[in-house]
GROMACS .gro file of C-alpha atoms in nm:
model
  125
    1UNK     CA    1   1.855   3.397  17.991
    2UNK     CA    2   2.184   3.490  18.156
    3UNK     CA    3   2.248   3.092  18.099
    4UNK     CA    4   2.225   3.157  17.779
    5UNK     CA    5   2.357   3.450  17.696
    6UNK     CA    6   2.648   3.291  17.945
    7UNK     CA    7   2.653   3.036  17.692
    8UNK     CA    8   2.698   3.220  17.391
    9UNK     CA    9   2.956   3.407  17.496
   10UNK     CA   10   3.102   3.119  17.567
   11UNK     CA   11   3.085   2.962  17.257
   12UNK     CA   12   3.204   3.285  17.063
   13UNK     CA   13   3.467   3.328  17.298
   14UNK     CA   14   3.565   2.935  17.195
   15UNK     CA   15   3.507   3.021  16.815
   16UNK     CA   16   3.653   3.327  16.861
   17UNK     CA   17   3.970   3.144  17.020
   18UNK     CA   18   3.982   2.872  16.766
   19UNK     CA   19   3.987   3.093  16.511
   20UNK     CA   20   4.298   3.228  16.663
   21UNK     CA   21   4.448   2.921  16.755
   22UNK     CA   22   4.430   2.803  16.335
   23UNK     CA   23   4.568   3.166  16.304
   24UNK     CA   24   4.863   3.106  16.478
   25UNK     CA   25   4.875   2.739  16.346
   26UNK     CA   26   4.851   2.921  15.996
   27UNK     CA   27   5.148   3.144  16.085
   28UNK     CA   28   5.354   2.921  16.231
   29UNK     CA   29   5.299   2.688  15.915
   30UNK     CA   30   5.358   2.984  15.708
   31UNK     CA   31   5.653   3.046  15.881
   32UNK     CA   32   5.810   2.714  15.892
   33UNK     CA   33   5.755   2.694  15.491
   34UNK     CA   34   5.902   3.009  15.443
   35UNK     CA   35   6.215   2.951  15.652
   36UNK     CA   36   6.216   2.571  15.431
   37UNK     CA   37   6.232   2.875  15.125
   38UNK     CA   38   6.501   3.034  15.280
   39UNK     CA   39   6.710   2.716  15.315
   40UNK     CA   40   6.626   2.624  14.946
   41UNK     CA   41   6.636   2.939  14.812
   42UNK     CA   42   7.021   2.958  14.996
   43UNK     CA   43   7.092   2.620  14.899
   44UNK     CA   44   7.019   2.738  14.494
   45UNK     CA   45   7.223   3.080  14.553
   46UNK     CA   46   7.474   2.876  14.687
   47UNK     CA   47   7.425   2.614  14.445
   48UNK     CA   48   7.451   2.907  14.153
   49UNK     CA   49   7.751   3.009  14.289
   50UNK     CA   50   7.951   2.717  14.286
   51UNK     CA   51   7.835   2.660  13.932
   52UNK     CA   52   7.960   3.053  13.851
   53UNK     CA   53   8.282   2.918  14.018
   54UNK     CA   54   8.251   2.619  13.809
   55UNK     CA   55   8.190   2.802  13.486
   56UNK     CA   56   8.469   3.055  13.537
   57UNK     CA   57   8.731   2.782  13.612
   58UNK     CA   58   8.671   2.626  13.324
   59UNK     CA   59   8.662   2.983  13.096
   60UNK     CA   60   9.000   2.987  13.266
   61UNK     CA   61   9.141   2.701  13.236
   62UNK     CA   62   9.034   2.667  12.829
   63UNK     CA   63   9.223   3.032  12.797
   64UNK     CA   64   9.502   2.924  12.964
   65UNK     CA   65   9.543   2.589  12.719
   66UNK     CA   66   9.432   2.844  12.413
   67UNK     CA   67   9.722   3.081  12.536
   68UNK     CA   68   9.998   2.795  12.585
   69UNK     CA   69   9.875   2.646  12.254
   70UNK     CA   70   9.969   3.025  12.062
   71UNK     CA   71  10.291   3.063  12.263
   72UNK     CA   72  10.392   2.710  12.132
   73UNK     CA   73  10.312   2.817  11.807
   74UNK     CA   74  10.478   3.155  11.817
   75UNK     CA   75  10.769   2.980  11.971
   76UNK     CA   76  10.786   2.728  11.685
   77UNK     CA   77  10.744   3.001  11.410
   78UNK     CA   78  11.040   3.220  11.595
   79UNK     CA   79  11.286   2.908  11.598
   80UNK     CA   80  11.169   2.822  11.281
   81UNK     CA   81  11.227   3.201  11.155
   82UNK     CA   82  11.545   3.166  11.369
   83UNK     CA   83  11.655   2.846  11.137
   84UNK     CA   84  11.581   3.002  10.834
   85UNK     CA   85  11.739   3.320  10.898
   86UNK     CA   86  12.049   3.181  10.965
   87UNK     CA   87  12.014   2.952  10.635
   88UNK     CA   88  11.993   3.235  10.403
   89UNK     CA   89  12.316   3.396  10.617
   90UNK     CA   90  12.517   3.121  10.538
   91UNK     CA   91  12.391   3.122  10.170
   92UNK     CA   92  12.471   3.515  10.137
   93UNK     CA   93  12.825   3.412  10.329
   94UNK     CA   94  12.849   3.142  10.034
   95UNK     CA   95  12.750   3.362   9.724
   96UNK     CA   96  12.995   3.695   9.866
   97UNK     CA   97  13.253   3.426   9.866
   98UNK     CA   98  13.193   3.288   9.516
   99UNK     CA   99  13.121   3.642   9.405
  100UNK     CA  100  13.443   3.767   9.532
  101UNK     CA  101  13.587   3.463   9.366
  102UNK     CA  102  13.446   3.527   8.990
  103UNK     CA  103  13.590   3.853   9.067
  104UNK     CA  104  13.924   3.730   9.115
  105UNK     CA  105  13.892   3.517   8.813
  106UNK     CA  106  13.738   3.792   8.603
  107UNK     CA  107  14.075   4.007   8.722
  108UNK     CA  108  14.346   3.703   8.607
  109UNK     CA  109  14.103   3.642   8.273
  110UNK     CA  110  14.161   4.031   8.222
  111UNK     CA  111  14.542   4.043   8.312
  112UNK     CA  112  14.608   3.730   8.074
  113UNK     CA  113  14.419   3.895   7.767
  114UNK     CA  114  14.608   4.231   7.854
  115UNK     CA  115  14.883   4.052   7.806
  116UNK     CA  116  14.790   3.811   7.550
  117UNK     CA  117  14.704   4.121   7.404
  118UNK     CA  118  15.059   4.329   7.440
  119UNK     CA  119  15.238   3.995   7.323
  120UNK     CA  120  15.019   4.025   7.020
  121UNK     CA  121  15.102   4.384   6.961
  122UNK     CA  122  15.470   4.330   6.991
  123UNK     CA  123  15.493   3.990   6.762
  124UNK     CA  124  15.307   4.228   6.471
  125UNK     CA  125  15.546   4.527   6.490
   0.00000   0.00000   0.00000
């Protein structure tokens, strides 16, 4: 009976280390497939962060071309503003002068019909 009892302790001791043995083999698999996560799951952060990157160059850049496109176009509305300001100048600078010129006309038409007028007076008396 010892032989047996021998023996069956022998075999559970077996079982017993088998069991542990697939244990650890479990573990270790377990282990390995969570360190393959870790590289995949730092491959995909790193992956999402070079596609942030990505995203916010290209935000940038299409602001950047937006804001050069406005400043062209404020710049051409300014010189634009610029050309027709000076325009209407000159056409105020031409209308004083012909307006100052009427009024010198206006004056000489006045003088000569005061006078016509006085030489009129003095031919009827």
């Amino acid at each position: 009976m010892d032989f047996l009892a021998a023996q069956q302790n022998a075999i559970e001791s077996i079982t017993a280390l088998s069991r542990d043995l697939q244990s650890t083999q479990v573990l270790k698999n377990q282990k390995i497939l969570a360190e393959q996560f870790e590289v995949k799951l730092s491959r995909g952060e790193a992956e999402a962060v070079a596609a942030a990157e990505a995203v916010e160059k290209v935000r940038s850049e299409e602001e950047e071309r937006r804001r050069s496109e406005w400043d062209a176009k404020l710049r051409d509305v300014t010189e634009a503003a610029g050309a027709e300001r000076k325009e209407m100048s000159e056409e105020i600078k031409r209308l004083t002068k012909m307006c100052k010129k009427l009024e010198d006309e206006k004056k000489r038409m006045k003088i000569k019909f005061d006078q016509e007028m006085y030489v009129r007076e003095k031919v009827k008396k």
